[in-house]
Amino acid sequence: MRYAAFIRGINVGGNVLIKMADLAKLFEKGGLKNVKTILASGNVIFDSAKSATALEKLLETTLQKKYKRNIFVLVRTIPELKEIAKLDPFKKIKVTKNTRLYVTFCREKPTRIKPAKHPGFQILGTKDREIFSVLELSDKVKTPDVMKIMGKEVGITTMRNWNTILKVLKAA
């Protein structure tokens, strides 16, 4: 099966700096095949016969041993990502230079999501373990603010810009 791993919190804001070549080698050492990194923000596509849950555990353990800290990994199959792309959850959004379109990947299916309390941030909807949201950047709210909100609301998550998801799919 072809998978995408989204690694939380690496190469962002000076935290946990990992070269993508080193990350690819670590995945290969873990027995994963056809490994390819996408951008420098912890997106990796690969092949494996294991389940997504088993892969999350394997990759988190491997990263923890190597980097001596908890690093969360959320794994989705490429067919799951293609289903998300087919939804085109942002088709009705007017995009400006300050608009950011996000997919938040959750470990568990969100059971409740409160409306955001930040101006310019809107949750559009969910599908299984994904949340689709829009942010209009301003002096009052930035992407890290939204990441904190989502983490508090639904637990273990990682966010990716919609363009990143499309790049992952193109590379898969």
CSV table of C-alpha atoms in Angstrom, one decimal:
chain,number,residue,atom,x,y,z
A,1,MET,CA,0.0,0.0,0.0
A,2,ARG,CA,1.2,3.5,-0.7
A,3,TYR,CA,1.1,5.9,2.3
A,4,ALA,CA,1.8,9.4,3.3
A,5,ALA,CA,3.2,10.2,6.7
A,6,PHE,CA,2.8,13.7,8.2
A,7,ILE,CA,5.2,14.4,11.0
A,8,ARG,CA,4.2,17.0,13.5
A,9,GLY,CA,6.4,19.8,14.5
A,10,ILE,CA,9.7,19.2,12.6
A,11,ASN,CA,11.6,22.0,10.8
A,12,VAL,CA,9.1,24.6,12.0
A,13,GLY,CA,10.1,27.5,14.2
A,14,GLY,CA,13.5,26.1,14.9
A,15,ASN,CA,12.1,23.0,16.6
A,16,VAL,CA,13.5,19.5,15.9
A,17,LEU,CA,15.5,20.2,12.7
A,18,ILE,CA,15.7,17.1,10.5
A,19,LYS,CA,17.2,17.0,7.1
A,20,MET,CA,14.9,15.3,4.7
A,21,ALA,CA,17.6,13.0,3.3
A,22,ASP,CA,18.2,11.8,6.9
A,23,LEU,CA,14.5,11.3,7.4
A,24,ALA,CA,14.2,9.3,4.2
A,25,LYS,CA,17.1,7.1,5.3
A,26,LEU,CA,15.4,6.5,8.7
A,27,PHE,CA,12.2,5.4,6.9
A,28,GLU,CA,14.2,3.0,4.7
A,29,LYS,CA,16.0,1.6,7.7
A,30,GLY,CA,12.6,0.9,9.2
A,31,GLY,CA,11.8,-1.3,6.2
A,32,LEU,CA,9.7,1.1,4.2
A,33,LYS,CA,10.1,1.1,0.4
A,34,ASN,CA,10.0,3.8,-2.3
A,35,VAL,CA,10.5,6.5,0.2
A,36,LYS,CA,10.3,10.1,-0.9
A,37,THR,CA,10.1,13.3,1.1
A,38,ILE,CA,8.0,16.2,0.0
A,39,LEU,CA,9.0,19.8,1.0
A,40,ALA,CA,11.0,20.2,4.3
A,41,SER,CA,8.1,20.1,6.7
A,42,GLY,CA,7.9,16.4,7.4
A,43,ASN,CA,5.9,14.9,4.6
A,44,VAL,CA,7.0,11.5,3.5
A,45,ILE,CA,5.4,9.0,1.0
A,46,PHE,CA,6.3,5.4,1.0
A,47,ASP,CA,5.1,1.8,0.5
A,48,SER,CA,4.5,-0.8,3.2
A,49,ALA,CA,2.3,-3.8,3.8
A,50,LYS,CA,1.7,-2.7,7.5
A,51,SER,CA,-1.4,-1.0,8.7
A,52,ALA,CA,-1.5,2.8,9.2
A,53,THR,CA,-1.7,2.4,12.9
A,54,ALA,CA,1.3,0.0,13.0
A,55,LEU,CA,3.2,2.5,10.9
A,56,GLU,CA,2.4,5.4,13.2
A,57,LYS,CA,3.7,3.4,16.2
A,58,LEU,CA,6.8,2.3,14.3
A,59,LEU,CA,7.7,5.7,13.0
A,60,GLU,CA,7.1,7.5,16.3
A,61,THR,CA,9.3,4.9,18.2
A,62,THR,CA,12.0,5.3,15.6
A,63,LEU,CA,12.0,9.1,15.7
A,64,GLN,CA,11.9,9.1,19.5
A,65,LYS,CA,14.9,6.9,19.7
A,66,LYS,CA,16.8,8.9,17.1
A,67,TYR,CA,15.9,12.4,18.3
A,68,LYS,CA,15.3,11.8,22.0
A,69,ARG,CA,11.8,13.4,22.1
A,70,ASN,CA,8.2,12.6,21.3
A,71,ILE,CA,7.4,13.3,17.7
A,72,PHE,CA,3.9,12.5,16.5
A,73,VAL,CA,3.3,10.9,13.1
A,74,LEU,CA,-0.1,10.7,11.4
A,75,VAL,CA,-0.3,8.3,8.5
A,76,ARG,CA,-2.9,8.2,5.7
A,77,THR,CA,-3.2,6.0,2.7
A,78,ILE,CA,-2.9,7.6,-0.7
A,79,PRO,CA,-6.4,6.5,-1.6
A,80,GLU,CA,-7.7,8.3,1.6
A,81,LEU,CA,-5.9,11.5,0.4
A,82,LYS,CA,-7.4,11.1,-3.1
A,83,GLU,CA,-10.8,11.0,-1.5
A,84,ILE,CA,-10.1,14.2,0.4
A,85,ALA,CA,-9.0,15.9,-2.9
A,86,LYS,CA,-12.1,14.7,-4.7
A,87,LEU,CA,-14.2,16.5,-2.0
A,88,ASP,CA,-12.4,19.8,-2.9
A,89,PRO,CA,-13.5,21.2,0.5
A,90,PHE,CA,-12.2,24.7,-0.3
A,91,LYS,CA,-13.9,25.2,-3.7
A,92,LYS,CA,-16.3,27.9,-2.4
A,93,ILE,CA,-13.5,29.9,-0.7
A,94,LYS,CA,-12.3,33.1,-2.2
A,95,VAL,CA,-8.5,33.0,-1.8
A,96,THR,CA,-6.5,36.1,-1.3
A,97,LYS,CA,-2.8,36.6,-0.5
A,98,ASN,CA,-3.6,36.2,3.2
A,99,THR,CA,-5.9,33.2,2.9
A,100,ARG,CA,-4.6,29.9,4.2
A,101,LEU,CA,-6.5,26.6,3.5
A,102,TYR,CA,-5.7,23.8,6.0
A,103,VAL,CA,-6.3,20.2,6.5
A,104,THR,CA,-5.8,19.0,10.1
A,105,PHE,CA,-5.1,15.3,10.4
A,106,CYS,CA,-6.3,13.9,13.7
A,107,ARG,CA,-5.2,10.7,15.4
A,108,GLU,CA,-8.8,10.0,16.4
A,109,LYS,CA,-12.1,11.0,14.7
A,110,PRO,CA,-13.1,14.3,16.3
A,111,THR,CA,-16.3,14.0,18.3
A,112,ARG,CA,-16.9,17.6,18.9
A,113,ILE,CA,-15.3,20.8,17.6
A,114,LYS,CA,-16.1,24.2,19.1
A,115,PRO,CA,-16.2,27.2,16.8
A,116,ALA,CA,-12.9,29.0,16.8
A,117,LYS,CA,-12.6,32.1,18.9
A,118,HIS,CA,-10.2,33.8,16.7
A,119,PRO,CA,-11.4,36.3,14.1
A,120,GLY,CA,-10.5,35.2,10.6
A,121,PHE,CA,-10.5,31.5,11.4
A,122,GLN,CA,-13.3,29.2,10.3
A,123,ILE,CA,-13.8,25.5,10.4
A,124,LEU,CA,-15.6,24.4,7.2
A,125,GLY,CA,-16.2,20.8,8.1
A,126,THR,CA,-14.8,17.3,8.7
A,127,LYS,CA,-14.4,14.0,7.0
A,128,ASP,CA,-13.4,11.0,9.1
A,129,ARG,CA,-10.2,12.1,10.9
A,130,GLU,CA,-9.7,15.3,9.0
A,131,ILE,CA,-10.8,18.9,9.7
A,132,PHE,CA,-10.9,21.5,6.9
A,133,SER,CA,-10.4,25.1,7.9
A,134,VAL,CA,-9.6,28.5,6.5
A,135,LEU,CA,-7.5,31.3,8.1
A,136,GLU,CA,-7.2,34.9,7.0
A,137,LEU,CA,-3.9,35.9,8.3
A,138,SER,CA,-3.8,39.2,10.3
A,139,ASP,CA,-1.9,40.9,13.1
A,140,LYS,CA,-4.3,39.2,15.5
A,141,VAL,CA,-4.0,35.6,14.3
A,142,LYS,CA,-1.3,33.5,12.7
A,143,THR,CA,-1.0,29.9,11.8
A,144,PRO,CA,0.6,28.8,15.1
A,145,ASP,CA,-2.4,30.2,16.9
A,146,VAL,CA,-4.7,28.0,14.9
A,147,MET,CA,-2.5,25.0,15.5
A,148,LYS,CA,-2.8,25.5,19.2
A,149,ILE,CA,-6.6,25.8,19.0
A,150,MET,CA,-6.9,22.5,17.0
A,151,GLY,CA,-4.5,20.7,19.3
A,152,LYS,CA,-6.6,21.7,22.4
A,153,GLU,CA,-9.8,20.8,20.7
A,154,VAL,CA,-9.0,17.4,19.3
A,155,GLY,CA,-5.8,16.1,20.7
A,156,ILE,CA,-3.0,14.7,18.6
A,157,THR,CA,-3.1,16.6,15.3
A,158,THR,CA,-0.9,18.0,12.6
A,159,MET,CA,-1.9,20.6,10.0
A,160,ARG,CA,-1.0,20.9,6.4
A,161,ASN,CA,-1.7,23.6,3.9
A,162,TRP,CA,-4.0,22.4,1.1
A,163,ASN,CA,-1.2,23.1,-1.5
A,164,THR,CA,1.0,20.7,0.4
A,165,ILE,CA,-1.6,17.9,0.2
A,166,LEU,CA,-1.9,18.5,-3.5
A,167,LYS,CA,2.0,18.3,-3.8
A,168,VAL,CA,2.0,15.0,-1.8
A,169,LEU,CA,-0.6,13.5,-4.1
A,170,LYS,CA,1.2,14.6,-7.2
A,171,ALA,CA,4.4,13.0,-6.0
A,172,ALA,CA,2.7,9.8,-4.9
